[in-house]
Amino acid sequence: MILLKNGRIIENNKIIKKDILVDEKIIDINDNISGDYEVIDLNGKLVMPGCVDVHVHFREPGFINKETIKTGTMAAAKGGFTAVMPMPNLNPYPDNLEHLNVEMDIIKRDAIVDCYPYGTVTVGEKDVEASKIAEIAPYVKAITDDGVGVNNLEPLESQMLIAKKYNLVIASHAETLEGKYAPEGEYVAVRREIELAKKTGCKYHFCHMSTKESFEAIRKAQKEGYTNITCEVAPHHLVLNEEMINGNPNFKMNPPLRSEENRRATVEALLDGTACMVASDHAPHTEEEKSREYDKCPNGILGLETMIPIIYTNFVKTGLIDLNRFQDILINNPIKVFNLPKRSLNVGEVADLIALDIDNEHLYTKEEIVSKGKNSPYIGNKYYGFNQLTIKNGKIIYNNLGGKHE
Ligand SMILES: [Zn+2]
């Protein structure tokens, strides 16, 4: 058993001091616990349940020079995530059970946090032939053709009906073929997919939304009562805009950074609840790929190791988001939307915990990155709220309390 002394937790939207005793489960949370246990002094760190990131690219099987399930889940543990949902743009694509098994075997062998893999909507994400949802349904929570937009609406509509039958979420990388990268490429796709989601009633989740018009369309549908339609926003669309790109490959991702007006709309959507969660779109590439000139380098930036501090520093510390909402957008809402196992900081619950340093600013450096990729636009920035300790099922899987990275 591990005794976490002098931590702080969130209770009724306030931060209060508590000791926490954990085994595989949370044994006790109290003002002062003592006993003959392994003791870790948290010195005021903020303890929360492990966070959930529903949008990560771990590149395995298929592209292990960029990331692996091992390095990806290690980055998750460092960042403060104990559950992640790896995207299916892999080789092979998890579009049938045989292919999904390749990924699941590696997860079983190498993952140090919970991984809930996505299946694909269409075979090979080619937007033509429907993938075998019935086969993979028992093993996945959601399906997506992330990385490419769905432009052939027929397989999508029939897959929505099947997904509904199996209670799977369809996550959409909304993008029209014609409009690729332009704001209208996103919101035109969003508008037409909303109509299909209304018609079929399928749980439909829009990934990494980034334009004012997309949020307007989603907000309107939600106001009409379509609670099956949800969306996420990514940290980079909340805090960066297109004026910051300056040809730097570490500022290149898809959807791209948008205008300041669209960035503000993204913030507004998170604040008013149109977007009920943040997801990192963690997308590692090799240093060689990301050292090419801007037009020739692949889309994608790292996200797992910086998402919590970016949200904490920009939204919680500034008072834009309260502590309850902080936990909702990083833990409770992803769990609710994607039907994942519940986690909370209560006696008897699984001991998946993190401990954030909210008192000290930390300079984020390239050297500390755990992911195989080093493609982060945040290197050299300072944030509050970096995770210092991750406990999974009662075992320490990340510990920086000694302050190597201070
Ligand atoms: Zn995407």
Coordinates of C-alpha atoms and ligand atoms in Angstrom, one line a residue:
M1 CA 0.0 0.0 0.0
I2 CA 1.1 3.6 -0.7
L3 CA 0.3 6.5 1.5
L4 CA 0.1 9.8 -0.3
K5 CA 0.7 12.5 2.4
N6 CA -0.1 16.2 2.1
G7 CA -1.9 16.0 -1.2
R8 CA -4.8 18.3 -2.1
I9 CA -8.0 17.2 -3.8
I10 CA -11.0 18.9 -5.4
E11 CA -14.2 18.6 -3.3
N12 CA -17.3 20.7 -4.0
N13 CA -15.3 22.8 -6.5
K14 CA -12.7 23.7 -3.8
I15 CA -9.2 22.5 -3.2
I16 CA -8.8 20.9 0.2
K17 CA -5.9 19.1 1.9
K18 CA -6.1 15.3 2.3
D19 CA -4.0 12.2 2.7
I20 CA -4.8 9.2 0.4
L21 CA -4.1 5.6 1.0
V22 CA -4.1 3.3 -2.0
D23 CA -3.8 -0.3 -2.9
E24 CA -5.2 -1.5 -6.2
K25 CA -8.1 0.6 -5.1
I26 CA -8.5 3.7 -3.1
I27 CA -8.5 2.5 0.6
D28 CA -8.9 5.8 2.5
I29 CA -9.1 9.5 1.9
N30 CA -8.7 11.5 5.2
D31 CA -7.3 14.5 6.9
N32 CA -4.5 12.7 8.5
I33 CA -3.6 9.0 7.8
S34 CA -0.6 7.4 9.4
G35 CA 0.7 3.8 9.6
D36 CA 3.5 1.6 8.4
Y37 CA 3.1 2.2 4.7
E38 CA 5.4 3.3 1.8
V39 CA 5.0 7.1 2.2
I40 CA 5.1 9.7 -0.6
D41 CA 5.0 13.3 0.4
L42 CA 3.0 15.2 -2.2
N43 CA 3.8 18.6 -0.7
G44 CA 0.5 20.1 -1.9
K45 CA 0.2 18.6 -5.3
L46 CA -3.3 18.5 -6.7
V47 CA -4.5 14.8 -6.8
M48 CA -7.1 13.9 -9.4
P49 CA -8.2 10.7 -11.1
G50 CA -6.1 9.9 -14.2
C51 CA -7.3 11.9 -17.1
V52 CA -8.7 10.6 -20.4
D53 CA -7.6 11.5 -23.9
V54 CA -10.0 10.2 -26.6
H55 CA -7.8 11.3 -29.5
V56 CA -4.2 10.0 -29.7
H57 CA -2.1 8.6 -32.6
F58 CA 0.2 5.8 -31.4
R59 CA 1.3 4.7 -34.9
E60 CA 1.5 1.0 -34.0
P61 CA 1.1 -1.3 -35.8
G62 CA 2.6 0.2 -38.9
F63 CA 4.7 3.3 -38.2
I64 CA 6.8 2.5 -35.2
N65 CA 9.6 4.9 -36.2
K66 CA 7.1 7.7 -35.2
E67 CA 5.7 6.2 -32.0
T68 CA 4.8 2.9 -30.4
I69 CA 2.1 1.8 -28.0
K70 CA 4.8 1.5 -25.4
T71 CA 6.3 5.1 -25.9
G72 CA 2.8 6.5 -26.5
T73 CA 1.4 5.2 -23.3
M74 CA 4.6 6.3 -21.4
A75 CA 4.0 9.8 -22.8
A76 CA 0.4 9.5 -21.6
A77 CA 1.5 8.4 -18.1
K78 CA 3.9 11.4 -17.9
G79 CA 1.2 13.7 -19.1
G80 CA -1.3 12.6 -16.5
F81 CA -3.5 10.2 -18.6
T82 CA -4.4 6.7 -17.5
A83 CA -6.9 6.1 -20.3
V84 CA -6.4 6.9 -24.0
M85 CA -8.1 6.1 -27.3
P86 CA -5.6 5.3 -30.1
M87 CA -6.7 6.3 -33.6
P88 CA -7.0 3.6 -36.3
N89 CA -4.9 5.1 -39.1
L90 CA -2.5 2.2 -38.8
N91 CA -1.2 -0.6 -40.9
P92 CA -3.1 -2.8 -40.8
Y93 CA -6.2 -0.6 -40.2
P94 CA -8.4 -2.2 -37.5
D95 CA -11.3 -2.6 -39.9
N96 CA -12.0 -6.3 -39.1
L97 CA -11.3 -8.4 -36.1
E98 CA -8.2 -10.1 -37.5
H99 CA -6.6 -6.6 -38.1
L100 CA -7.8 -5.3 -34.7
N101 CA -6.3 -8.2 -33.0
V102 CA -2.8 -7.2 -34.3
E103 CA -3.2 -3.9 -32.4
M104 CA -4.9 -5.4 -29.3
D105 CA -2.0 -8.0 -28.9
I106 CA 0.5 -5.1 -28.8
I107 CA -1.7 -3.2 -26.3
K108 CA -1.8 -6.3 -24.1
R109 CA 1.9 -6.7 -24.2
D110 CA 3.2 -3.0 -24.0
A111 CA 0.5 -0.5 -22.8
I112 CA 1.1 0.9 -19.4
V113 CA -2.2 2.8 -19.3
D114 CA -5.7 1.7 -20.5
C115 CA -6.1 1.8 -24.3
Y116 CA -9.4 1.7 -26.0
P117 CA -8.6 1.4 -29.7
Y118 CA -10.9 2.8 -32.4
G119 CA -12.0 0.7 -35.3
T120 CA -12.5 2.2 -38.7
V121 CA -15.7 3.2 -40.4
T122 CA -14.6 2.0 -43.8
V123 CA -12.1 -0.6 -45.0
G124 CA -8.6 0.9 -45.0
E125 CA -10.2 4.4 -44.4
K126 CA -10.9 4.4 -48.1
D127 CA -14.4 5.7 -47.8
V128 CA -15.9 2.9 -50.0
E129 CA -16.5 -0.4 -48.3
A130 CA -18.0 -0.6 -44.8
S131 CA -15.7 -2.1 -42.2
K132 CA -16.8 -5.1 -40.1
I133 CA -18.4 -3.3 -37.2
A134 CA -20.3 -6.4 -35.9
E135 CA -17.0 -8.3 -35.6
I136 CA -15.1 -5.5 -33.8
A137 CA -18.0 -4.1 -31.7
P138 CA -17.3 -6.1 -28.6
Y139 CA -13.7 -4.8 -28.4
V140 CA -14.1 -1.1 -29.3
K141 CA -16.0 1.9 -28.0
A142 CA -16.0 3.9 -31.1
I143 CA -15.2 3.9 -34.8
T144 CA -13.6 6.6 -37.0
D145 CA -11.8 7.2 -40.3
D146 CA -9.7 9.9 -38.5
G147 CA -7.1 11.4 -40.7
V148 CA -9.4 11.7 -43.6
G149 CA -12.9 13.1 -44.0
V150 CA -15.9 11.0 -45.0
N151 CA -17.0 12.2 -48.4
N152 CA -18.9 9.2 -49.6
L153 CA -22.0 9.6 -47.4
E154 CA -23.6 6.2 -48.2
P155 CA -21.3 3.9 -46.3
L156 CA -21.3 6.5 -43.5
E157 CA -25.1 6.5 -43.2
S158 CA -25.4 2.7 -43.1
Q159 CA -22.5 2.4 -40.7
M160 CA -24.3 5.0 -38.4
L161 CA -27.2 2.7 -38.1
I162 CA -25.0 -0.3 -37.3
A163 CA -23.0 1.8 -34.8
K164 CA -26.2 2.8 -33.1
K165 CA -27.3 -0.8 -32.8
Y166 CA -24.0 -1.7 -31.0
N167 CA -24.0 1.6 -29.0
L168 CA -20.7 2.7 -30.6
V169 CA -19.7 6.3 -31.1
I170 CA -18.7 7.5 -34.5
A171 CA -15.9 10.0 -34.3
S172 CA -15.7 12.3 -37.3
H173 CA -12.7 14.0 -38.8
A174 CA -15.0 16.3 -40.7
E175 CA -13.4 17.5 -43.9
T176 CA -14.6 17.8 -47.5
L177 CA -12.4 16.7 -50.3
E178 CA -12.7 20.0 -52.1
G179 CA -12.3 22.2 -49.0
K180 CA -9.3 20.4 -47.5
Y181 CA -7.6 22.6 -44.8
A182 CA -9.9 25.6 -45.5
P183 CA -12.4 26.6 -42.8
E184 CA -15.3 25.7 -45.1
G185 CA -13.8 22.3 -45.7
E186 CA -14.6 21.6 -42.0
Y187 CA -17.9 23.3 -41.5
V188 CA -19.5 22.1 -44.8
A189 CA -18.7 18.5 -43.7
V190 CA -20.0 19.2 -40.2
R191 CA -23.3 20.6 -41.5
R192 CA -24.0 17.6 -43.7
E193 CA -22.9 15.0 -41.1
I194 CA -25.1 16.7 -38.5
E195 CA -28.1 16.0 -40.8
L196 CA -27.2 12.3 -41.0
A197 CA -26.7 12.1 -37.2
K198 CA -30.1 13.7 -36.7
K199 CA -31.7 11.2 -39.1
T200 CA -30.0 8.1 -37.7
G201 CA -29.8 9.0 -34.0
C202 CA -26.3 7.6 -33.9
K203 CA -23.9 8.9 -31.2
Y204 CA -21.9 11.3 -33.4
H205 CA -18.8 13.0 -32.1
F206 CA -16.9 15.7 -34.0
C207 CA -13.1 15.6 -33.5
H208 CA -10.9 18.7 -33.2
M209 CA -13.4 21.3 -34.2
S210 CA -11.8 24.6 -35.1
T211 CA -14.2 27.0 -36.9
K212 CA -16.8 29.4 -35.8
E213 CA -19.4 28.0 -38.2
S214 CA -18.8 24.4 -37.1
F215 CA -19.5 25.4 -33.5
E216 CA -22.6 27.3 -34.5
A217 CA -23.9 24.2 -36.3
I218 CA -23.2 21.9 -33.4
R219 CA -24.6 24.4 -30.9
K220 CA -27.8 24.7 -32.8
A221 CA -28.3 20.9 -33.1
Q222 CA -27.6 20.5 -29.4
K223 CA -30.2 23.2 -28.6
E224 CA -32.7 21.4 -30.7
G225 CA -32.2 18.5 -28.4
Y226 CA -29.8 16.3 -30.3
T227 CA -27.8 15.1 -27.3
N228 CA -26.2 12.4 -29.5
I229 CA -24.1 15.1 -31.2
T230 CA -21.0 16.1 -29.3
C231 CA -17.6 17.5 -30.0
E232 CA -14.1 17.9 -28.7
V233 CA -11.5 20.8 -29.1
A234 CA -7.8 20.4 -29.2
P235 CA -5.4 22.5 -27.0
H236 CA -3.6 24.0 -30.0
H237 CA -6.8 25.4 -31.5
L238 CA -7.5 27.1 -28.1
V239 CA -4.2 28.8 -27.6
L240 CA -2.5 29.2 -31.0
N241 CA -3.5 30.9 -34.2
E242 CA -2.4 31.0 -37.8
E243 CA -0.3 34.1 -37.3
M244 CA 2.1 32.1 -35.1
I245 CA 3.0 29.5 -37.8
N246 CA 5.8 31.4 -39.6
G247 CA 6.7 28.3 -41.6
N248 CA 7.5 26.3 -38.5
P249 CA 6.6 22.6 -39.0
N250 CA 5.8 22.2 -35.3
F251 CA 2.9 24.5 -35.9
K252 CA 1.5 22.3 -38.7
M253 CA -1.4 20.0 -38.1
N254 CA -4.8 19.2 -39.5
P255 CA -7.2 21.0 -39.0
P256 CA -4.6 23.7 -39.2
L257 CA -4.3 26.7 -36.9
R258 CA -7.0 29.1 -37.8
S259 CA -7.7 32.9 -37.6
E260 CA -7.9 34.6 -34.3
E261 CA -11.6 34.9 -34.7
N262 CA -11.9 31.1 -35.0
R263 CA -9.5 30.6 -32.1
R264 CA -11.8 32.8 -30.0
A265 CA -14.9 30.8 -31.2
T266 CA -13.1 27.6 -30.1
V267 CA -12.5 29.0 -26.6
E268 CA -16.2 30.1 -26.5
A269 CA -17.4 26.6 -27.5
L270 CA -15.3 25.1 -24.6
L271 CA -16.6 27.7 -22.1
D272 CA -20.3 27.4 -23.0
G273 CA -20.3 23.6 -23.2
T274 CA -20.8 23.2 -26.9
A275 CA -17.5 21.3 -26.7
C276 CA -17.7 19.0 -23.7
M277 CA -14.1 17.8 -23.7
V278 CA -10.6 18.5 -24.8
A279 CA -8.6 15.9 -26.7
S280 CA -4.9 16.3 -27.6
D281 CA -4.8 14.8 -31.2
H282 CA -1.3 13.7 -30.1
A283 CA 0.3 13.1 -33.5
P284 CA 4.1 12.2 -33.3
H285 CA 6.3 12.2 -36.4
T286 CA 10.0 11.6 -36.7
E287 CA 12.4 14.5 -36.4
E288 CA 13.5 13.9 -40.0
E289 CA 9.9 14.3 -41.2
K290 CA 9.3 17.4 -39.1
S291 CA 12.6 19.0 -40.2
R292 CA 11.4 19.2 -43.8
E293 CA 10.2 22.5 -45.0
Y294 CA 6.7 23.4 -43.9
D295 CA 4.9 22.5 -47.2
K296 CA 6.6 19.1 -47.3
C297 CA 6.3 18.0 -43.7
P298 CA 3.5 15.8 -42.4
N299 CA 0.6 17.2 -40.3
G300 CA 0.6 16.7 -36.5
I301 CA 2.1 17.8 -33.2
L302 CA 2.6 16.2 -29.8
G303 CA -0.2 16.7 -27.3
L304 CA -0.2 14.3 -24.4
E305 CA 2.6 15.7 -22.3
T306 CA 1.3 19.3 -22.4
M307 CA -2.5 19.2 -22.6
I308 CA -3.2 19.4 -18.9
P309 CA -0.7 22.2 -18.1
I310 CA -2.0 24.2 -21.1
I311 CA -5.6 23.9 -20.0
Y312 CA -4.7 24.5 -16.3
T313 CA -2.6 27.6 -17.0
N314 CA -4.8 29.2 -19.6
F315 CA -8.2 28.4 -18.3
V316 CA -8.2 27.2 -14.7
K317 CA -5.6 29.5 -13.2
T318 CA -7.2 32.5 -15.1
G319 CA -10.6 31.6 -13.7
L320 CA -12.3 31.0 -17.0
I321 CA -12.9 27.3 -16.0
D322 CA -13.7 26.2 -12.5
L323 CA -12.2 23.1 -10.9
N324 CA -15.3 20.9 -11.5
R325 CA -15.4 21.8 -15.2
F326 CA -11.6 21.1 -15.4
Q327 CA -12.3 17.6 -14.3
D328 CA -15.4 17.3 -16.5
I329 CA -13.6 18.2 -19.7
L330 CA -10.6 16.0 -19.0
I331 CA -12.2 13.0 -17.2
N332 CA -16.0 12.8 -16.7
N333 CA -17.3 13.9 -20.1
P334 CA -14.9 11.7 -22.2
I335 CA -16.0 8.8 -20.0
K336 CA -19.7 9.6 -20.5
V337 CA -19.6 10.2 -24.2
F338 CA -17.4 7.2 -25.0
N339 CA -19.0 4.8 -22.5
L340 CA -15.7 4.1 -20.7
P341 CA -15.3 2.7 -17.2
K342 CA -16.0 5.3 -14.6
R343 CA -13.2 6.7 -12.5
S344 CA -13.4 9.1 -9.5
L345 CA -11.5 10.0 -6.4
N346 CA -13.6 8.0 -3.9
V347 CA -12.9 5.1 -1.5
G348 CA -13.4 1.8 -3.3
E349 CA -12.6 3.2 -6.8
V350 CA -9.7 2.0 -8.8
A351 CA -6.4 3.8 -7.8
D352 CA -5.7 5.6 -11.1
L353 CA -4.4 8.9 -9.8
I354 CA -2.3 11.8 -10.9
A355 CA -0.7 14.7 -8.9
L356 CA -0.3 18.1 -10.6
D357 CA 2.1 20.8 -9.5
I358 CA -0.2 23.8 -9.7
D359 CA 2.1 26.0 -7.5
N360 CA 5.2 26.2 -9.6
E361 CA 5.8 27.1 -13.2
H362 CA 7.8 24.6 -15.2
L363 CA 9.8 25.3 -18.4
Y364 CA 8.9 22.6 -21.0
T365 CA 12.0 21.3 -22.7
K366 CA 12.7 19.0 -25.6
E367 CA 14.9 16.8 -23.4
E368 CA 12.1 15.8 -21.1
I369 CA 9.8 14.6 -23.9
V370 CA 9.0 10.9 -23.5
S371 CA 7.2 10.4 -26.8
K372 CA 9.3 9.2 -29.7
G373 CA 8.3 12.4 -31.6
K374 CA 9.8 15.7 -30.6
N375 CA 7.4 17.9 -32.7
S376 CA 5.9 20.3 -30.1
P377 CA 5.2 24.0 -30.6
Y378 CA 5.3 24.4 -26.8
I379 CA 9.0 23.7 -26.2
G380 CA 10.5 26.7 -24.3
N381 CA 7.1 27.7 -22.8
K382 CA 6.3 27.8 -19.1
Y383 CA 3.1 26.4 -17.6
Y384 CA 1.6 25.5 -14.3
G385 CA 0.0 22.2 -13.7
F386 CA 2.5 19.7 -15.0
N387 CA 1.8 16.1 -13.7
Q388 CA 4.4 14.8 -11.3
L389 CA 3.1 11.4 -10.3
T390 CA 0.9 8.8 -12.0
I391 CA -0.5 5.8 -10.2
K392 CA -2.2 3.1 -12.2
N393 CA -4.1 0.3 -10.3
G394 CA -2.1 1.3 -7.2
K395 CA 1.3 1.1 -8.9
I396 CA 3.6 4.0 -9.7
I397 CA 4.0 4.3 -13.4
Y398 CA 5.5 7.8 -13.5
N399 CA 7.3 9.7 -10.8
N400 CA 8.9 13.1 -11.2
L401 CA 8.4 14.3 -7.6
G402 CA 12.2 14.5 -7.3
G403 CA 11.9 17.3 -9.7
K404 CA 14.3 16.2 -12.5
H405 CA 12.3 18.5 -14.8
E406 CA 12.1 21.5 -12.5
Ligands
ZN1 ZN -8.3 14.1 -37.3

